[in-house]
Amino acid sequence: MVTAFIAAMIFVTPSSQAAQADLVPENFVGLGNGPFYSPNIFLVDKSKRTLTIWEQDGSGYKVTKEFKADFGKMSGDKVAVNDSKTPEGIYFFEKYIKSITLDFQEYGQHPVQAFPMNYPNLFDKRDGKTGYGIWLHTMPDSAPLDRGSKGCVVIRNNDFLEASQYIKIQNTPIIVSNEVRYIPTKEVDVQKKEVTLWLKKWLKSWQEKDISAYMAFYDKNFKSKGMNYQNWQAYKKGLAENYNQINIEISEPRIMHFRDEWVIEFIQKYSSDQYQDLGNKVLYVKGNLNNMKIIAEDFDPTNSDLALAQFDASHFSCCSVDLNNRGLSTARDSSN
């Protein structure tokens, strides 16, 4: 299945993609169904020197905006401080800077607006990459868009004002690629089904308190909440022994990937005979579809109206799928 996915990949420009509606960037697996997650995703293609904004709706993905952009003066993926390269991967906008004056050789002294990105992200830190201050920011209208930045993604002032309307702080993703690959939507559907099946097996192993099967989903170098793989295993084993019953349901997940890096998010409703909570769960995963391993996870408790609406829009438990024949079902598990 993965081989077929790779074989189907082809390269097109954003403009030609618009004429071929059955092709989408390979990085988009699903943006979730509901209001909690941003319906938009920013996509940078260094080879085309473009920043496009995509939207997911009931009919699939479409390009909402396309801008010319500038990037680091040096080619390649950022690995170290001061290497003048723009990092490649899945990032999020951390905050908004209304006005700050930058003084740098590429553009001269210039007041800019900016959205700092969360570089280095968890994957970057795991790979030992260094550096900081990677932003999406404005530039003088008179400056050419081919001088090269110190590593930031740079667009015109008016374009920035347009783009800012599609950004939800700490929620809207931006994926930076050297060259974007486009694949048929049916291949995206295959990925989504495979990842959803993987998630349901992960849920099932924990709900059934099968620690051996559960830990098989985790990378040996897993780290989260100050715990490594062994600590996490002991922690989960203790919970499994203490709880008589565990039930988990999750919203339709937001799934993005870059190379072998996956970010999978969902609203999780967790309940046991002793404890219950609701919140946004993020799984950071490495590997291909045949060998996905969790390297870290985060959980942010919330009972906001948006989180509840996201959960209510579409959710499932571990057992709404026949794990033997791999057929997805719309049937809900009887225990909620």
PDB file of N, CA and C in Angstrom, residues 191-228:
ATOM      1  N   GLN A 191      -4.225   6.939   3.210  1.00  0.00           N
ATOM      2  CA  GLN A 191      -3.449   7.330   4.382  1.00  0.00           C
ATOM      3  C   GLN A 191      -4.352   7.555   5.589  1.00  0.00           C
ATOM      4  N   LYS A 192      -5.447   8.273   5.367  1.00  0.00           N
ATOM      5  CA  LYS A 192      -6.352   8.592   6.463  1.00  0.00           C
ATOM      6  C   LYS A 192      -6.933   7.330   7.092  1.00  0.00           C
ATOM      7  N   LYS A 193      -7.323   6.378   6.272  1.00  0.00           N
ATOM      8  CA  LYS A 193      -7.880   5.123   6.787  1.00  0.00           C
ATOM      9  C   LYS A 193      -6.832   4.346   7.569  1.00  0.00           C
ATOM     10  N   GLU A 194      -5.596   4.326   7.042  1.00  0.00           N
ATOM     11  CA  GLU A 194      -4.529   3.592   7.717  1.00  0.00           C
ATOM     12  C   GLU A 194      -4.193   4.218   9.068  1.00  0.00           C
ATOM     13  N   VAL A 195      -4.101   5.541   9.112  1.00  0.00           N
ATOM     14  CA  VAL A 195      -3.779   6.212  10.372  1.00  0.00           C
ATOM     15  C   VAL A 195      -4.932   6.064  11.363  1.00  0.00           C
ATOM     16  N   THR A 196      -6.164   6.153  10.876  1.00  0.00           N
ATOM     17  CA  THR A 196      -7.323   5.980  11.753  1.00  0.00           C
ATOM     18  C   THR A 196      -7.350   4.580  12.333  1.00  0.00           C
ATOM     19  N   LEU A 197      -7.056   3.590  11.525  1.00  0.00           N
ATOM     20  CA  LEU A 197      -6.989   2.208  12.014  1.00  0.00           C
ATOM     21  C   LEU A 197      -5.903   2.066  13.075  1.00  0.00           C
ATOM     22  N   TRP A 198      -4.749   2.664  12.812  1.00  0.00           N
ATOM     23  CA  TRP A 198      -3.633   2.637  13.764  1.00  0.00           C
ATOM     24  C   TRP A 198      -4.047   3.268  15.086  1.00  0.00           C
ATOM     25  N   LEU A 199      -4.760   4.399  15.025  1.00  0.00           N
ATOM     26  CA  LEU A 199      -5.236   5.067  16.231  1.00  0.00           C
ATOM     27  C   LEU A 199      -6.199   4.180  17.015  1.00  0.00           C
ATOM     28  N   LYS A 200      -7.087   3.510  16.309  1.00  0.00           N
ATOM     29  CA  LYS A 200      -8.069   2.671  16.992  1.00  0.00           C
ATOM     30  C   LYS A 200      -7.414   1.462  17.661  1.00  0.00           C
ATOM     31  N   LYS A 201      -6.392   0.941  17.046  1.00  0.00           N
ATOM     32  CA  LYS A 201      -5.657  -0.154  17.682  1.00  0.00           C
ATOM     33  C   LYS A 201      -4.921   0.340  18.928  1.00  0.00           C
ATOM     34  N   TRP A 202      -4.369   1.567  18.835  1.00  0.00           N
ATOM     35  CA  TRP A 202      -3.711   2.183  20.001  1.00  0.00           C
ATOM     36  C   TRP A 202      -4.712   2.373  21.130  1.00  0.00           C
ATOM     37  N   LEU A 203      -5.890   2.900  20.811  1.00  0.00           N
ATOM     38  CA  LEU A 203      -6.939   3.082  21.816  1.00  0.00           C
ATOM     39  C   LEU A 203      -7.366   1.742  22.420  1.00  0.00           C
ATOM     40  N   LYS A 204      -7.540   0.754  21.570  1.00  0.00           N
ATOM     41  CA  LYS A 204      -7.993  -0.557  22.029  1.00  0.00           C
ATOM     42  C   LYS A 204      -7.013  -1.178  23.017  1.00  0.00           C
ATOM     43  N   SER A 205      -5.718  -1.060  22.725  1.00  0.00           N
ATOM     44  CA  SER A 205      -4.713  -1.664  23.602  1.00  0.00           C
ATOM     45  C   SER A 205      -4.732  -1.030  24.987  1.00  0.00           C
ATOM     46  N   TRP A 206      -4.944   0.285  25.047  1.00  0.00           N
ATOM     47  CA  TRP A 206      -4.995   0.960  26.348  1.00  0.00           C
ATOM     48  C   TRP A 206      -6.326   0.688  27.056  1.00  0.00           C
ATOM     49  N   GLN A 207      -7.406   0.727  26.297  1.00  0.00           N
ATOM     50  CA  GLN A 207      -8.716   0.493  26.910  1.00  0.00           C
ATOM     51  C   GLN A 207      -8.809  -0.919  27.489  1.00  0.00           C
ATOM     52  N   GLU A 208      -8.164  -1.873  26.848  1.00  0.00           N
ATOM     53  CA  GLU A 208      -8.159  -3.244  27.346  1.00  0.00           C
ATOM     54  C   GLU A 208      -7.023  -3.490  28.337  1.00  0.00           C
ATOM     55  N   LYS A 209      -6.249  -2.426  28.605  1.00  0.00           N
ATOM     56  CA  LYS A 209      -5.149  -2.475  29.577  1.00  0.00           C
ATOM     57  C   LYS A 209      -4.109  -3.541  29.217  1.00  0.00           C
ATOM     58  N   ASP A 210      -3.897  -3.692  27.903  1.00  0.00           N
ATOM     59  CA  ASP A 210      -2.885  -4.610  27.392  1.00  0.00           C
ATOM     60  C   ASP A 210      -1.582  -3.812  27.243  1.00  0.00           C
ATOM     61  N   ILE A 211      -0.809  -3.731  28.298  1.00  0.00           N
ATOM     62  CA  ILE A 211       0.367  -2.862  28.329  1.00  0.00           C
ATOM     63  C   ILE A 211       1.399  -3.261  27.286  1.00  0.00           C
ATOM     64  N   SER A 212       1.575  -4.554  27.061  1.00  0.00           N
ATOM     65  CA  SER A 212       2.540  -5.010  26.065  1.00  0.00           C
ATOM     66  C   SER A 212       2.168  -4.514  24.674  1.00  0.00           C
ATOM     67  N   ALA A 213       0.884  -4.673  24.306  1.00  0.00           N
ATOM     68  CA  ALA A 213       0.424  -4.202  22.994  1.00  0.00           C
ATOM     69  C   ALA A 213       0.463  -2.676  22.933  1.00  0.00           C
ATOM     70  N   TYR A 214       0.118  -2.026  24.030  1.00  0.00           N
ATOM     71  CA  TYR A 214       0.101  -0.562  24.082  1.00  0.00           C
ATOM     72  C   TYR A 214       1.492   0.018  23.880  1.00  0.00           C
ATOM     73  N   MET A 215       2.472  -0.509  24.559  1.00  0.00           N
ATOM     74  CA  MET A 215       3.830   0.024  24.466  1.00  0.00           C
ATOM     75  C   MET A 215       4.478  -0.267  23.116  1.00  0.00           C
ATOM     76  N   ALA A 216       3.918  -1.207  22.359  1.00  0.00           N
ATOM     77  CA  ALA A 216       4.442  -1.488  21.011  1.00  0.00           C
ATOM     78  C   ALA A 216       4.218  -0.307  20.071  1.00  0.00           C
ATOM     79  N   PHE A 217       3.339   0.614  20.444  1.00  0.00           N
ATOM     80  CA  PHE A 217       3.094   1.803  19.634  1.00  0.00           C
ATOM     81  C   PHE A 217       4.122   2.904  19.907  1.00  0.00           C
ATOM     82  N   TYR A 218       4.984   2.712  20.903  1.00  0.00           N
ATOM     83  CA  TYR A 218       5.897   3.763  21.342  1.00  0.00           C
ATOM     84  C   TYR A 218       7.336   3.468  20.948  1.00  0.00           C
ATOM     85  N   ASP A 219       8.030   4.520  20.560  1.00  0.00           N
ATOM     86  CA  ASP A 219       9.444   4.435  20.224  1.00  0.00           C
ATOM     87  C   ASP A 219      10.259   4.234  21.501  1.00  0.00           C
ATOM     88  N   LYS A 220      11.331   3.475  21.413  1.00  0.00           N
ATOM     89  CA  LYS A 220      12.165   3.203  22.590  1.00  0.00           C
ATOM     90  C   LYS A 220      12.791   4.477  23.151  1.00  0.00           C
ATOM     91  N   ASN A 221      12.883   5.514  22.310  1.00  0.00           N
ATOM     92  CA  ASN A 221      13.429   6.798  22.767  1.00  0.00           C
ATOM     93  C   ASN A 221      12.330   7.798  23.101  1.00  0.00           C
ATOM     94  N   PHE A 222      11.140   7.295  23.360  1.00  0.00           N
ATOM     95  CA  PHE A 222      10.006   8.131  23.730  1.00  0.00           C
ATOM     96  C   PHE A 222      10.318   8.964  24.965  1.00  0.00           C
ATOM     97  N   LYS A 223       9.876  10.240  24.933  1.00  0.00           N
ATOM     98  CA  LYS A 223      10.003  11.121  26.090  1.00  0.00           C
ATOM     99  C   LYS A 223       8.769  12.004  26.169  1.00  0.00           C
ATOM    100  N   SER A 224       8.175  12.080  27.364  1.00  0.00           N
ATOM    101  CA  SER A 224       7.013  12.921  27.563  1.00  0.00           C
ATOM    102  C   SER A 224       6.786  13.130  29.055  1.00  0.00           C
ATOM    103  N   LYS A 225       6.409  14.343  29.428  1.00  0.00           N
ATOM    104  CA  LYS A 225       6.116  14.682  30.821  1.00  0.00           C
ATOM    105  C   LYS A 225       7.266  14.299  31.756  1.00  0.00           C
ATOM    106  N   GLY A 226       8.482  14.457  31.265  1.00  0.00           N
ATOM    107  CA  GLY A 226       9.651  14.128  32.069  1.00  0.00           C
ATOM    108  C   GLY A 226       9.914  12.638  32.202  1.00  0.00           C
ATOM    109  N   MET A 227       9.203  11.820  31.432  1.00  0.00           N
ATOM    110  CA  MET A 227       9.367  10.367  31.503  1.00  0.00           C
ATOM    111  C   MET A 227       9.944   9.822  30.205  1.00  0.00           C
ATOM    112  N   ASN A 228      10.776   8.793  30.337  1.00  0.00           N
ATOM    113  CA  ASN A 228      11.263   8.087  29.161  1.00  0.00           C
ATOM    114  C   ASN A 228      10.385   6.850  28.927  1.00  0.00           C
TER     115      ASN A 228
END
